[in-house]
Amino acid sequence: MSNERAWVEATLRALSLREKIGQMIVVAASSEFMNFDSERFAEVRRQIEQNRVGGFIVRGGSPNEVAALTNEMQRLSKLPLLIAADYERGLRMQMKNGTPFTNNMGVAATGDVQAAYRQGRIIAEEMRAIGVHWLYAPVADINNNPDNPVINVRSFGADPQQVARFVAAFVRGVRDGGALATAKHFPGHGDTATDSHIGLATIEVDRARLDRVELVPFRAAIEAGVDAIMTAHVALPKVTGDRHPATLSPQITTDLLRGELRFGGIIVTDSLGMGAITKNYPGAEAAVRAIKAGADVALLPPDPTAAIDAIESAVRRGEIEEKRIDESVRRLLRAKYRLGLVQRRTVDPNAVNRLVERPENFQEARRVAERSMTLLRNEGGLLPLDQSQAASALWIVIAADDDPEEGRALIPQIGRRAKGARILKVDPRTTEAEYRAMIAEASRAETIIVASFVKRAALKGTVALPDQQAEFIRRLLALGKRTAVIAFGSPYLIRQFPDAPVYMTAYAIEDVAQEAAVRALFGEIEVAGRLPVGIPGMFEIGAGLRTQPLGTRTEKARK
């Protein structure tokens, strides 16, 4: 018997039924600073010492705060904890530090599959440095619905084969970086306009279509050795014959994923605290249904103690067999052993500042963001701008959200390059009188550069510009000036102002994308990204124009 198997079996035998169920629960822990004797930390301590949970998902904080927190949690726990996080595009998805990668759609726009591998590896290495082992990424969804408010730029695109290649590469990178990779959201959350944080999404596709499109990246992830798969809160009535979410469906979780796709790794639910679940399955019912359906981990049940009680009761009355619980716990214990947590479960806090944000990794993220810039229209060859054009242009930053990040890097970068440039900003508080004044000022400009920002966020329900802001852009375009629009966030924004003569998309609102866009606008870098999705009636997958840096200026359309 191998050392791994001997430890797993000995550990499993030593656990009570309730302790085994606890291993199947992952709860949340804020990573903001907490005194370990405080009331705030007491709840974390209770989950470890009383509920014996198997892991935590950490959010917020800084790398050093996460390292301190995970070390203390590991010290308190009888068994090593699996610490998870939604660091899809790196630590900065949840904090202010970490290598600043762009979104997956931007990575795919580069056409460089190895960029996904490198990103996955770097994210995993930074996670492990702060005591996080389980990455809830990559997103393996096909974004084939332009109105999808929750996936959108988190997806590698709309072409199943291309998405599959990027997903597989990312998975290999994460695993080579020493962390667990999770493909999500099975069997696909792309073809819906509903945010499952708010309500239950329904995808009206049959099994043949599922095989042809949505399942392709998941099959590739499994072939690449993905450690875990997260199930989605989406109903597929034409596949299952009912309207229960995939998370709670034995047909999806056990028959399809375990049976037909032969996935032997960890199956984790999406958060059981999301609206798609809480509005339809009250109390601890969802946790019981998820385990019965075939999940190994119930993620973020609203009341962890109630979930453990309910699952234990279901086993006691024979609704769930204890051997079914044992199967899940074995998978989780094997993962902990293979991560090296049996030998060492804490991290060196003194190493964090050497391992996170390495300069060479920072440069990699910048290169990827630069190569992601995608120019879809460039009437009159307006872009890139020369110095005189840039200095005389009217720059307008449109922020759809009350978020200081929108324009934070862009505005000073423009000012540094175009001394005296006039830069205006629109946000949700802008009044109609202010809009009129800006239109009047724009009417006197020769060139107008519009930078539109829309943040993709859970519970927001949309990735479109507010109507008033979209109308403002249309009014600017109606002036007939030389006008360019740059979309920070969803590439689909052009559907709100289809007459834009010059349009570039940056796929993200984060600083790294803003800085890359400025370098593209000022002709400091080549622009060569290709659109990973189709924009109905306007652009096909693969669309993109190429521009050379100023001094070698040429442009050609790419089919």
PDB file of C-alpha atoms in Angstrom, residues 28 61 66 138 167 235 238 260-261 264-265 315 319 323 328 334 348 357 372 381 392 398 434 440 481 483 486 515 534:
ATOM      1  CA  ALA A  28     -15.999  31.678   3.646  1.00  0.00           C
ATOM      2  CA  GLY A  61      -7.073  41.188   2.253  1.00  0.00           C
ATOM      3  CA  VAL A  66      -3.948  35.901   3.640  1.00  0.00           C
ATOM      4  CA  PRO A 138     -10.511  28.296 -15.313  1.00  0.00           C
ATOM      5  CA  VAL A 167      -8.820  25.903 -20.888  1.00  0.00           C
ATOM      6  CA  ALA A 235     -31.470  24.293 -15.580  1.00  0.00           C
ATOM      7  CA  LYS A 238     -34.294  19.475 -22.673  1.00  0.00           C
ATOM      8  CA  GLU A 260     -20.188   9.363 -19.408  1.00  0.00           C
ATOM      9  CA  LEU A 261     -17.257  11.776 -19.086  1.00  0.00           C
ATOM     10  CA  GLY A 264     -12.799  10.937 -11.210  1.00  0.00           C
ATOM     11  CA  GLY A 265     -11.792  14.190  -9.534  1.00  0.00           C
ATOM     12  CA  VAL A 315     -27.328   9.382   6.109  1.00  0.00           C
ATOM     13  CA  GLU A 319     -31.345   8.533   2.170  1.00  0.00           C
ATOM     14  CA  LYS A 323     -20.076   4.729   1.619  1.00  0.00           C
ATOM     15  CA  SER A 328     -16.087  11.968  -1.481  1.00  0.00           C
ATOM     16  CA  ARG A 334      -6.074  12.398  -1.622  1.00  0.00           C
ATOM     17  CA  ASP A 348       6.714  30.997   5.155  1.00  0.00           C
ATOM     18  CA  GLU A 357       4.449  40.117  -8.078  1.00  0.00           C
ATOM     19  CA  SER A 372      -5.001  41.555 -26.401  1.00  0.00           C
ATOM     20  CA  GLY A 381      -6.822  55.537 -40.097  1.00  0.00           C
ATOM     21  CA  SER A 392      -5.838  68.621 -29.424  1.00  0.00           C
ATOM     22  CA  ILE A 398     -17.444  57.246 -19.350  1.00  0.00           C
ATOM     23  CA  GLU A 434     -23.406  68.531 -17.561  1.00  0.00           C
ATOM     24  CA  ALA A 440     -21.219  71.760 -26.603  1.00  0.00           C
ATOM     25  CA  LYS A 481     -16.267  64.502 -35.726  1.00  0.00           C
ATOM     26  CA  THR A 483     -14.406  59.910 -33.073  1.00  0.00           C
ATOM     27  CA  ILE A 486     -12.573  52.242 -26.711  1.00  0.00           C
ATOM     28  CA  GLU A 515      -2.192  51.131 -19.568  1.00  0.00           C
ATOM     29  CA  GLY A 534     -18.858  37.112 -32.637  1.00  0.00           C
TER      30      GLY A 534
END
